[in-house]
Amino acid sequence: MPEQQRADARRNHALILAVAEQEVAARGADASLEQIARTAGVGSATVRRHFPTRRALLEAVARERIDALCARARELADGDDSREALLTWLGEVVSYCVTIRGLAAALSYAPDADAASGNTCSTALEEAAEPLLRRAAGDGAAAPGVTVAELITLIVGITLATEHHPEPAARAHRLFRLAVTGLLPRG
């Protein structure tokens, strides 16, 4: 019987995650956990057992996209132009945040987050992009003292600020380019 429970738990986890992906895509980071539970055909307690916080659920929904962004950072790390590599990657983070509802919220700072667990999405991106930024800084293509965490925070702010704009992607990219002009001077 314990094997059956584990299989049921795995099945519930996958079902909740699939439903959550649809709900977050439709309603953003404020998707109703109760609606996710109803649609998945499980109780709210089951959802909370698998995803104890809204942030945990958002991070799970965003995990595949985060992994793709991390892989992209590693891919760009060996490019010829360190500034262009960093800007390309950051632009792709902006694009993902604008098009994948809930991703910016998964990356955002949460004052009530458990300090021990932190934000696994942001941490993964920071670790993956650190070589990009370090190389750009070494080449004089990035302002001294800028951190990947600060760049992600900037992107999250821009994305959340433009979320309800009639053309959120165009507006977010424009604001990002304006910010980059000051953050990453051509030297």
PDB file of N, CA and C in Angstrom, residues 12 15-20 23 31-51 57:
ATOM      1  N   ASN A  12      -0.680  13.013  -8.174  1.00  0.00           N
ATOM      2  CA  ASN A  12      -1.295  14.267  -7.716  1.00  0.00           C
ATOM      3  C   ASN A  12      -0.370  15.456  -7.957  1.00  0.00           C
ATOM      4  N   LEU A  15      -0.394  16.284 -11.640  1.00  0.00           N
ATOM      5  CA  LEU A  15      -1.690  16.841 -12.023  1.00  0.00           C
ATOM      6  C   LEU A  15      -1.837  18.274 -11.514  1.00  0.00           C
ATOM      7  N   ILE A  16      -1.490  18.497 -10.262  1.00  0.00           N
ATOM      8  CA  ILE A  16      -1.573  19.845  -9.683  1.00  0.00           C
ATOM      9  C   ILE A  16      -0.675  20.793 -10.460  1.00  0.00           C
ATOM     10  N   LEU A  17       0.525  20.360 -10.783  1.00  0.00           N
ATOM     11  CA  LEU A  17       1.461  21.200 -11.521  1.00  0.00           C
ATOM     12  C   LEU A  17       0.932  21.527 -12.916  1.00  0.00           C
ATOM     13  N   ALA A  18       0.366  20.546 -13.593  1.00  0.00           N
ATOM     14  CA  ALA A  18      -0.188  20.779 -14.935  1.00  0.00           C
ATOM     15  C   ALA A  18      -1.338  21.782 -14.880  1.00  0.00           C
ATOM     16  N   VAL A  19      -2.217  21.621 -13.923  1.00  0.00           N
ATOM     17  CA  VAL A  19      -3.341  22.549 -13.769  1.00  0.00           C
ATOM     18  C   VAL A  19      -2.818  23.934 -13.384  1.00  0.00           C
ATOM     19  N   ALA A  20      -1.848  23.972 -12.488  1.00  0.00           N
ATOM     20  CA  ALA A  20      -1.280  25.249 -12.054  1.00  0.00           C
ATOM     21  C   ALA A  20      -0.644  25.989 -13.230  1.00  0.00           C
ATOM     22  N   GLU A  23      -3.485  27.604 -15.073  1.00  0.00           N
ATOM     23  CA  GLU A  23      -4.083  28.692 -14.298  1.00  0.00           C
ATOM     24  C   GLU A  23      -3.164  29.904 -14.237  1.00  0.00           C
ATOM     25  N   ALA A  31      -3.156  33.408  -9.495  1.00  0.00           N
ATOM     26  CA  ALA A  31      -4.072  32.298  -9.767  1.00  0.00           C
ATOM     27  C   ALA A  31      -4.534  31.697  -8.441  1.00  0.00           C
ATOM     28  N   SER A  32      -5.787  31.356  -8.380  1.00  0.00           N
ATOM     29  CA  SER A  32      -6.390  30.840  -7.150  1.00  0.00           C
ATOM     30  C   SER A  32      -5.931  29.413  -6.861  1.00  0.00           C
ATOM     31  N   LEU A  33      -5.358  29.230  -5.680  1.00  0.00           N
ATOM     32  CA  LEU A  33      -4.953  27.881  -5.275  1.00  0.00           C
ATOM     33  C   LEU A  33      -6.174  26.982  -5.108  1.00  0.00           C
ATOM     34  N   GLU A  34      -7.279  27.574  -4.666  1.00  0.00           N
ATOM     35  CA  GLU A  34      -8.505  26.796  -4.509  1.00  0.00           C
ATOM     36  C   GLU A  34      -9.033  26.330  -5.866  1.00  0.00           C
ATOM     37  N   GLN A  35      -8.952  27.216  -6.862  1.00  0.00           N
ATOM     38  CA  GLN A  35      -9.390  26.842  -8.210  1.00  0.00           C
ATOM     39  C   GLN A  35      -8.476  25.753  -8.777  1.00  0.00           C
ATOM     40  N   ILE A  36      -7.205  25.868  -8.527  1.00  0.00           N
ATOM     41  CA  ILE A  36      -6.264  24.830  -8.980  1.00  0.00           C
ATOM     42  C   ILE A  36      -6.645  23.497  -8.359  1.00  0.00           C
ATOM     43  N   ALA A  37      -6.944  23.497  -7.067  1.00  0.00           N
ATOM     44  CA  ALA A  37      -7.339  22.261  -6.380  1.00  0.00           C
ATOM     45  C   ALA A  37      -8.629  21.700  -6.983  1.00  0.00           C
ATOM     46  N   ARG A  38      -9.636  22.559  -7.198  1.00  0.00           N
ATOM     47  CA  ARG A  38     -10.908  22.097  -7.767  1.00  0.00           C
ATOM     48  C   ARG A  38     -10.702  21.495  -9.152  1.00  0.00           C
ATOM     49  N   THR A  39      -9.956  22.207  -9.997  1.00  0.00           N
ATOM     50  CA  THR A  39      -9.741  21.734 -11.366  1.00  0.00           C
ATOM     51  C   THR A  39      -8.961  20.426 -11.378  1.00  0.00           C
ATOM     52  N   ALA A  40      -8.015  20.291 -10.462  1.00  0.00           N
ATOM     53  CA  ALA A  40      -7.215  19.063 -10.385  1.00  0.00           C
ATOM     54  C   ALA A  40      -7.987  17.922  -9.723  1.00  0.00           C
ATOM     55  N   GLY A  41      -9.107  18.257  -9.094  1.00  0.00           N
ATOM     56  CA  GLY A  41      -9.908  17.228  -8.432  1.00  0.00           C
ATOM     57  C   GLY A  41      -9.304  16.753  -7.117  1.00  0.00           C
ATOM     58  N   VAL A  42      -8.590  17.660  -6.444  1.00  0.00           N
ATOM     59  CA  VAL A  42      -7.993  17.336  -5.147  1.00  0.00           C
ATOM     60  C   VAL A  42      -8.407  18.413  -4.158  1.00  0.00           C
ATOM     61  N   GLY A  43      -8.162  18.158  -2.900  1.00  0.00           N
ATOM     62  CA  GLY A  43      -8.471  19.151  -1.882  1.00  0.00           C
ATOM     63  C   GLY A  43      -7.385  20.206  -1.773  1.00  0.00           C
ATOM     64  N   SER A  44      -7.745  21.331  -1.179  1.00  0.00           N
ATOM     65  CA  SER A  44      -6.776  22.405  -0.968  1.00  0.00           C
ATOM     66  C   SER A  44      -5.590  21.932  -0.133  1.00  0.00           C
ATOM     67  N   ALA A  45      -5.868  21.062   0.822  1.00  0.00           N
ATOM     68  CA  ALA A  45      -4.789  20.548   1.671  1.00  0.00           C
ATOM     69  C   ALA A  45      -3.781  19.741   0.844  1.00  0.00           C
ATOM     70  N   THR A  46      -4.258  19.036  -0.164  1.00  0.00           N
ATOM     71  CA  THR A  46      -3.353  18.279  -1.031  1.00  0.00           C
ATOM     72  C   THR A  46      -2.451  19.226  -1.808  1.00  0.00           C
ATOM     73  N   VAL A  47      -3.025  20.305  -2.309  1.00  0.00           N
ATOM     74  CA  VAL A  47      -2.212  21.298  -3.021  1.00  0.00           C
ATOM     75  C   VAL A  47      -1.158  21.859  -2.080  1.00  0.00           C
ATOM     76  N   ARG A  48      -1.552  22.210  -0.882  1.00  0.00           N
ATOM     77  CA  ARG A  48      -0.614  22.809   0.082  1.00  0.00           C
ATOM     78  C   ARG A  48       0.416  21.796   0.585  1.00  0.00           C
ATOM     79  N   ARG A  49       0.067  20.547   0.591  1.00  0.00           N
ATOM     80  CA  ARG A  49       1.031  19.513   0.994  1.00  0.00           C
ATOM     81  C   ARG A  49       2.152  19.424  -0.052  1.00  0.00           C
ATOM     82  N   HIS A  50       1.788  19.516  -1.318  1.00  0.00           N
ATOM     83  CA  HIS A  50       2.787  19.446  -2.386  1.00  0.00           C
ATOM     84  C   HIS A  50       3.507  20.787  -2.579  1.00  0.00           C
ATOM     85  N   PHE A  51       2.770  21.879  -2.396  1.00  0.00           N
ATOM     86  CA  PHE A  51       3.315  23.226  -2.600  1.00  0.00           C
ATOM     87  C   PHE A  51       2.884  24.076  -1.412  1.00  0.00           C
ATOM     88  N   LEU A  57       4.750  26.987  -5.501  1.00  0.00           N
ATOM     89  CA  LEU A  57       3.986  26.596  -6.687  1.00  0.00           C
ATOM     90  C   LEU A  57       4.476  27.371  -7.916  1.00  0.00           C
TER      91      LEU A  57
END
